[in-house]
Short mmCIF file of C-alpha atoms and ligand atoms in Angstrom, two decimals:
data_model
loop_
_atom_site.label_atom_id
_atom_site.label_comp_id
_atom_site.label_asym_id
_atom_site.label_seq_id
_atom_site.Cartn_x
_atom_site.Cartn_y
_atom_site.Cartn_z
CA MET A 1 0.00 0.00 0.00
CA GLN A 2 2.89 2.26 -0.71
CA SER A 3 0.76 4.60 -2.74
CA ARG A 4 -1.64 5.31 0.10
CA ARG A 5 0.23 8.17 1.58
CA LYS A 6 2.81 10.53 0.30
CA PHE A 7 4.76 12.45 2.87
CA LEU A 8 5.68 15.97 2.00
CA ARG A 9 8.13 18.22 3.73
CA TYR A 10 6.47 20.63 6.05
CA SER A 11 7.51 24.19 5.56
CA GLY A 12 6.04 25.95 8.56
CA PHE A 13 2.98 26.60 10.60
CA GLY A 14 1.58 29.24 8.32
CA ALA A 15 -1.94 27.90 8.15
CA LEU A 16 -4.59 29.05 10.54
CA LEU A 17 -5.10 27.00 13.65
CA LEU A 18 -8.81 26.85 13.34
CA GLN A 19 -9.38 25.35 16.75
CA GLN A 20 -8.68 28.81 18.09
CA LEU A 21 -11.56 30.28 16.15
CA PRO A 22 -15.08 30.47 17.54
CA LEU A 23 -17.27 27.60 16.45
CA PHE A 24 -19.55 29.76 14.32
CA ALA A 25 -16.57 30.69 12.16
CA LEU A 26 -15.94 27.13 11.14
CA GLY A 27 -18.97 26.68 8.96
CA GLN A 28 -20.72 23.45 8.04
CA SER A 29 -20.08 21.56 4.86
CA SER A 30 -20.37 17.84 5.44
CA LYS A 31 -21.74 15.47 2.83
CA THR A 32 -24.94 13.65 3.62
CA THR A 33 -26.28 10.43 2.17
CA GLY A 34 -28.63 9.05 4.79
CA LYS A 35 -28.65 5.55 6.16
CA PRO A 36 -27.41 2.92 6.19
CA ILE A 37 -23.88 4.03 5.56
CA VAL A 38 -20.43 2.68 6.42
CA LEU A 39 -17.08 4.44 6.25
CA SER A 40 -13.64 3.00 6.70
CA THR A 41 -10.05 4.09 6.48
CA TRP A 42 -7.76 3.52 3.47
CA ASP A 43 -8.32 1.65 0.26
CA PHE A 44 -8.58 -1.72 2.02
CA GLY A 45 -11.76 -0.19 3.36
CA LEU A 46 -13.47 -0.90 0.04
CA LYS A 47 -13.42 -4.67 0.55
CA ALA A 48 -14.17 -4.33 4.24
CA ASN A 49 -17.13 -2.04 3.50
CA ALA A 50 -18.51 -4.62 1.07
CA GLU A 51 -18.61 -7.15 3.93
CA ALA A 52 -20.19 -4.64 6.28
CA TRP A 53 -22.77 -3.73 3.66
CA LYS A 54 -24.02 -7.34 3.56
CA VAL A 55 -25.09 -6.85 7.18
CA LEU A 56 -26.34 -3.26 6.84
CA SER A 57 -28.36 -3.88 3.69
CA ASN A 58 -30.19 -6.71 5.47
CA ASN A 59 -31.26 -4.42 8.27
CA GLY A 60 -28.47 -5.76 10.46
CA ARG A 61 -26.95 -3.93 13.41
CA ALA A 62 -24.08 -1.54 12.88
CA VAL A 63 -22.04 -3.32 15.55
CA ASP A 64 -22.26 -6.59 13.62
CA ALA A 65 -21.49 -4.81 10.36
CA VAL A 66 -18.29 -3.22 11.62
CA GLU A 67 -17.08 -6.46 13.18
CA GLN A 68 -17.71 -8.43 10.00
CA GLY A 69 -16.22 -5.69 7.88
CA VAL A 70 -12.85 -5.41 9.59
CA ARG A 71 -12.56 -9.18 9.99
CA PHE A 72 -12.15 -9.32 6.23
CA THR A 73 -9.05 -7.12 6.42
CA GLU A 74 -7.69 -9.02 9.41
CA ALA A 75 -7.77 -12.28 7.46
CA ASP A 76 -6.08 -10.87 4.35
CA PRO A 77 -2.31 -11.63 4.42
CA THR A 78 -1.64 -9.09 1.69
CA GLU A 79 -2.67 -6.27 4.01
CA ARG A 80 0.52 -5.90 5.99
CA SER A 81 -0.66 -3.65 8.76
CA VAL A 82 -3.68 -5.50 10.08
CA GLY A 83 -4.22 -9.01 11.46
CA TYR A 84 -2.69 -12.03 9.75
CA GLY A 85 0.40 -10.93 7.82
CA GLY A 86 0.74 -7.73 9.85
CA ARG A 87 4.27 -6.45 10.34
CA PRO A 88 5.96 -7.54 13.57
CA ASP A 89 7.52 -5.53 16.34
CA ARG A 90 11.30 -5.10 16.57
CA ASP A 91 11.58 -8.55 18.19
CA GLY A 92 9.82 -10.20 15.25
CA ILE A 93 6.53 -10.73 17.10
CA VAL A 94 3.20 -9.74 15.54
CA THR A 95 1.03 -8.08 18.18
CA LEU A 96 -2.45 -6.82 17.44
CA ASP A 97 -4.52 -3.96 18.88
CA ALA A 98 -8.28 -3.72 18.35
CA CYS A 99 -11.46 -2.31 19.82
CA ILE A 100 -15.19 -2.09 19.22
CA MET A 101 -17.93 0.23 20.52
CA ASP A 102 -21.67 -0.08 20.03
CA ASP A 103 -24.70 2.21 20.15
CA LYS A 104 -25.29 1.57 23.86
CA ALA A 105 -21.77 2.65 24.89
CA ASN A 106 -20.68 -0.95 25.33
CA ILE A 107 -16.94 -1.23 24.67
CA GLY A 108 -14.35 -3.97 24.32
CA SER A 109 -10.68 -3.85 23.54
CA VAL A 110 -7.50 -5.91 23.30
CA ALA A 111 -3.90 -4.73 23.09
CA GLY A 112 -0.69 -6.57 22.37
CA LEU A 113 -2.61 -9.70 21.39
CA GLU A 114 -0.51 -12.44 19.80
CA HIS A 115 -1.46 -15.48 17.69
CA ILE A 116 -5.13 -14.65 17.08
CA VAL A 117 -6.16 -13.38 13.63
CA HIS A 118 -9.46 -11.80 14.59
CA ALA A 119 -8.47 -9.40 17.33
CA VAL A 120 -11.70 -7.44 16.78
CA SER A 121 -13.78 -10.49 17.66
CA VAL A 122 -11.75 -11.01 20.83
CA ALA A 123 -12.48 -7.35 21.63
CA ARG A 124 -16.15 -8.06 20.98
CA ALA A 125 -16.02 -11.03 23.34
CA VAL A 126 -14.43 -8.80 26.00
CA MET A 127 -17.37 -6.44 25.46
CA ASP A 128 -20.09 -9.08 25.43
CA LYS A 129 -18.82 -11.62 27.92
CA THR A 130 -16.75 -9.94 30.62
CA PRO A 131 -17.30 -7.21 33.20
CA HIS A 132 -14.17 -5.50 31.85
CA VAL A 133 -13.44 -3.34 28.83
CA MET A 134 -9.81 -4.09 27.98
CA LEU A 135 -7.46 -7.07 28.12
CA VAL A 136 -3.79 -6.98 27.19
CA GLY A 137 -0.98 -9.35 26.24
CA ASP A 138 -0.96 -12.80 27.79
CA GLY A 139 -4.25 -12.21 29.56
CA ALA A 140 -5.93 -11.30 26.29
CA LEU A 141 -4.53 -14.43 24.66
CA GLN A 142 -5.60 -16.63 27.55
CA PHE A 143 -9.11 -15.20 27.35
CA ALA A 144 -9.21 -15.69 23.57
CA LYS A 145 -8.21 -19.34 23.92
CA GLU A 146 -10.86 -19.87 26.57
CA GLN A 147 -13.38 -18.40 24.15
CA GLY A 148 -12.36 -20.95 21.50
CA PHE A 149 -10.24 -18.73 19.24
CA LYS A 150 -7.61 -20.72 17.36
CA MET A 151 -3.92 -19.87 17.85
CA GLU A 152 -2.03 -19.25 14.63
CA ASN A 153 1.32 -17.97 13.47
CA LEU A 154 0.56 -14.43 12.27
CA LEU A 155 4.03 -13.78 10.86
CA THR A 156 3.94 -14.44 7.14
CA GLU A 157 7.03 -15.03 5.04
CA ALA A 158 6.75 -11.57 3.49
CA SER A 159 6.55 -9.79 6.83
CA GLU A 160 9.40 -11.85 8.26
CA GLN A 161 11.64 -10.97 5.32
CA GLU A 162 10.84 -7.32 5.72
CA TRP A 163 11.61 -7.44 9.43
CA LYS A 164 14.95 -9.17 8.78
CA ALA A 165 15.86 -6.51 6.24
CA TRP A 166 14.87 -3.81 8.75
CA LEU A 167 17.09 -5.38 11.45
CA LYS A 168 20.18 -4.66 9.34
CA THR A 169 19.55 -0.93 9.55
CA ALA A 170 17.39 -0.84 12.64
CA LYS A 171 17.28 2.29 14.69
CA TYR A 172 16.19 2.23 18.32
CA GLU A 173 12.99 4.01 17.44
CA PRO A 174 10.80 2.64 14.71
CA VAL A 175 10.84 4.78 11.62
CA VAL A 176 7.49 6.46 11.54
CA ASN A 177 6.49 6.81 7.96
CA ILE A 178 3.68 6.08 5.71
CA GLU A 179 4.53 2.62 4.56
CA ASN A 180 4.97 0.83 7.84
CA HIS A 181 1.61 1.21 9.54
CA ASP A 182 -2.07 1.65 8.76
CA THR A 183 -5.21 0.77 10.63
CA ILE A 184 -8.65 -0.19 9.50
CA GLY A 185 -11.09 1.94 11.42
CA MET A 186 -14.75 1.51 10.48
CA ILE A 187 -17.84 3.43 11.57
CA ALA A 188 -21.40 2.69 10.52
CA LEU A 189 -24.95 3.94 10.84
CA ASP A 190 -27.51 1.17 10.40
CA ALA A 191 -31.02 1.26 8.96
CA ALA A 192 -32.45 1.63 12.47
CA GLY A 193 -30.35 4.77 12.91
CA ASN A 194 -27.82 3.34 15.36
CA LEU A 195 -24.08 3.95 15.25
CA SER A 196 -21.14 1.64 16.03
CA GLY A 197 -17.45 1.39 15.21
CA ALA A 198 -14.45 -0.93 15.21
CA CYS A 199 -10.74 -0.50 14.78
CA THR A 200 -7.96 -3.09 14.28
CA THR A 201 -4.24 -3.00 13.47
CA SER A 202 -0.84 -4.58 13.95
CA GLY A 203 0.24 -1.06 14.85
CA MET A 204 3.46 0.62 13.98
CA ALA A 205 5.88 -1.74 12.27
CA PHE A 206 9.00 -2.63 14.27
CA LYS A 207 7.62 -0.90 17.34
CA LEU A 208 9.10 -1.67 20.74
CA HIS A 209 7.65 -4.88 22.12
CA GLY A 210 4.77 -3.82 24.35
CA ARG A 211 4.05 -0.56 22.54
CA VAL A 212 0.33 0.17 22.34
CA GLY A 213 -1.03 2.67 19.86
CA ASP A 214 -4.30 4.55 19.73
CA SER A 215 -6.28 1.86 17.96
CA PRO A 216 -7.39 -0.21 20.99
CA ILE A 217 -7.94 2.85 23.18
CA ILE A 218 -11.55 3.91 23.31
CA GLY A 219 -11.62 7.68 22.85
CA ALA A 220 -8.33 7.76 20.95
CA GLY A 221 -8.60 5.35 17.99
CA LEU A 222 -12.39 5.10 18.10
CA TYR A 223 -15.37 6.72 19.74
CA VAL A 224 -19.11 6.38 19.32
CA ASP A 225 -21.92 8.32 20.94
CA ASN A 226 -25.20 7.15 19.52
CA GLU A 227 -26.82 10.51 20.25
CA ILE A 228 -24.20 12.39 18.25
CA GLY A 229 -21.86 10.51 15.95
CA ALA A 230 -18.81 8.28 15.56
CA ALA A 231 -15.17 8.83 14.67
CA THR A 232 -12.06 6.76 14.13
CA ALA A 233 -8.41 7.50 13.50
CA THR A 234 -5.40 6.18 11.64
CA GLY A 235 -1.80 7.24 11.62
CA HIS A 236 0.68 8.12 14.32
CA GLY A 237 -1.05 6.68 17.35
CA GLU A 238 0.98 8.57 19.90
CA GLU A 239 -0.42 11.86 18.60
CA VAL A 240 -3.97 10.54 18.53
CA ILE A 241 -3.68 9.38 22.15
CA ARG A 242 -2.20 12.75 23.15
CA THR A 243 -5.31 14.53 21.91
CA VAL A 244 -7.83 11.74 22.65
CA GLY A 245 -8.58 12.28 19.00
CA SER A 246 -11.74 10.35 18.21
CA HIS A 247 -13.49 11.48 21.37
CA LEU A 248 -12.47 15.02 20.50
CA VAL A 249 -14.07 14.70 17.07
CA VAL A 250 -17.33 13.40 18.57
CA GLU A 251 -17.39 16.13 21.22
CA LEU A 252 -16.84 18.77 18.54
CA MET A 253 -19.82 17.34 16.65
CA ARG A 254 -21.80 17.58 19.90
CA GLN A 255 -20.95 21.28 19.98
CA GLY A 256 -22.50 21.63 16.54
CA LEU A 257 -19.65 21.12 14.11
CA SER A 258 -20.22 19.06 11.01
CA PRO A 259 -18.22 15.79 10.77
CA GLN A 260 -15.89 17.47 8.27
CA LYS A 261 -15.22 20.50 10.45
CA ALA A 262 -14.85 18.34 13.55
CA CYS A 263 -12.15 16.23 11.82
CA GLU A 264 -10.41 19.41 10.71
CA ALA A 265 -10.45 20.91 14.20
CA ALA A 266 -9.04 17.69 15.69
CA VAL A 267 -6.18 17.69 13.18
CA HIS A 268 -5.54 21.34 13.99
CA ARG A 269 -5.31 20.40 17.67
CA ILE A 270 -2.64 17.81 16.81
CA VAL A 271 -0.78 20.41 14.78
CA ALA A 272 -0.91 22.85 17.70
CA PHE A 273 0.30 20.22 20.19
CA THR A 274 3.13 19.27 17.86
CA LYS A 275 4.19 22.88 17.62
CA LYS A 276 3.97 23.31 21.39
CA ARG A 277 6.30 20.33 21.82
CA GLY A 278 8.83 21.85 19.45
CA LYS A 279 8.43 19.07 16.88
CA THR A 280 7.73 19.18 13.18
CA LEU A 281 5.01 17.45 11.22
CA ASP A 282 7.50 15.82 8.85
CA ALA A 283 7.04 12.31 10.19
CA ILE A 284 3.54 12.63 11.57
CA GLN A 285 0.50 11.56 9.66
CA VAL A 286 -2.92 11.35 11.28
CA GLY A 287 -6.25 10.94 9.54
CA PHE A 288 -9.76 11.03 11.01
CA ILE A 289 -13.07 9.96 9.56
CA ALA A 290 -16.38 10.89 11.19
CA LEU A 291 -20.07 10.21 10.74
CA ASN A 292 -23.01 11.82 12.51
CA LYS A 293 -26.47 10.63 13.38
CA LYS A 294 -27.88 12.10 10.16
CA GLY A 295 -25.48 10.14 7.95
CA GLU A 296 -23.33 13.19 7.21
CA TYR A 297 -19.65 12.36 7.07
CA GLY A 298 -16.25 13.95 6.79
CA ALA A 299 -12.52 13.18 6.78
CA TYR A 300 -9.30 15.11 7.25
CA CYS A 301 -5.60 14.40 7.62
CA ILE A 302 -2.26 16.15 8.03
CA HIS A 303 -0.43 15.05 4.88
CA LYS A 304 -1.92 14.46 1.47
CA GLY A 305 -2.54 10.80 0.68
CA PHE A 306 -5.07 9.57 3.22
CA ASN A 307 -8.15 8.08 1.62
CA PHE A 308 -11.25 6.40 2.93
CA ALA A 309 -14.03 4.20 1.61
CA LYS A 310 -17.72 5.06 1.83
CA TYR A 311 -20.54 2.61 1.10
CA ASP A 312 -24.17 3.75 1.01
CA HIS A 313 -27.11 3.42 -1.36
CA ASN A 314 -25.02 5.13 -4.04
CA GLY A 315 -22.43 2.34 -3.90
CA ASN A 316 -18.94 1.76 -2.56
CA GLU A 317 -16.34 4.37 -3.39
CA LEU A 318 -12.89 5.50 -2.41
CA LYS A 319 -12.52 9.17 -1.54
CA ALA A 320 -9.48 11.30 -0.91
CA ALA A 321 -9.48 13.14 2.41
CA LYS A 322 -8.72 16.83 2.47
CA HIS A 323 -5.39 17.59 4.08
CA TYR A 324 -3.84 20.24 6.30
CA LEU A 325 -0.48 20.59 4.58
CA LYS A 326 -0.36 22.01 1.12
CA GLY A 327 0.79 19.85 -1.74
N1 LIG B 401 -2.74 4.22 14.55
C1 LIG B 401 -1.94 3.03 14.41
C2 LIG B 401 -0.96 2.95 15.55
O1 LIG B 401 -0.42 3.96 15.94
C3 LIG B 401 -1.23 2.91 13.14
C4 LIG B 401 -1.87 3.49 11.91
O2 LIG B 401 -3.08 3.63 11.82
O3 LIG B 401 -1.19 3.85 10.98
O4 LIG B 401 -0.70 1.85 16.00
#
């Protein structure tokens, strides 16, 4: 998926930081298509959306649609940043992060899960069958096995080769760029008007063993409020966690922003935080997608190259997100 993102050099913070403007100044311009509708991150979202649509078009629940949708990506070994075939950490171990949230504010999450392809379904089992909301590492694996999930080797030949090549030039910190990570985040509004979302990833390639990104963290990688809307994130998880990005997007929609303007304001917050920390945006990409209760949606990212898939009654299509940096 090397063509997904194209990093451009950042030449300054000349653009307006719109989060500092009053809300009325931000305007409203989101697209609307009605329901049902499903959105997901990146071009692998097209195939995932098609699975989700089978559920949504049969009057199924959004929570089932998003689980079924992202399971497709998890099982695909050619997608090297999610599930089976995902890139390993710096020790050569594939660890998965995933979460799910439904219309009743039920949540489930797993982080650092090894050996199980369908991390999202383990997250769903955490949600449906435990009094907890998040399991990590060995405990998550133990729970998955108890639930009947099959243990598998998630490291494919292709990912192993890539890791071995990386070891020859390995730096202590993983190189954060556009080719070595991507997450499928999916949000849906079903025919009954209910929202849900799911998010799953192998995280940043060659990360430190034990590193957890935004994707399994409710509020960061995913958030759903059935009264308002849903949002999910992809990209540099550390920055999304720092701003509690998806929750921020939903709260901005609660304040009256359209999904598009809410995504833009959340990206502007990340830009402002980056500036405050004395860092540049060169190696940081973050993209948000958002959907509100009316079926209006939006997307925004830092660098050009983030795209997302939208499936509604008009069909399944890939759309380019607007971006903060010029170019
Ligand atoms: N957000 C993911 C993480 O930080 C990676 C990505 O979506 O690119 O683990």
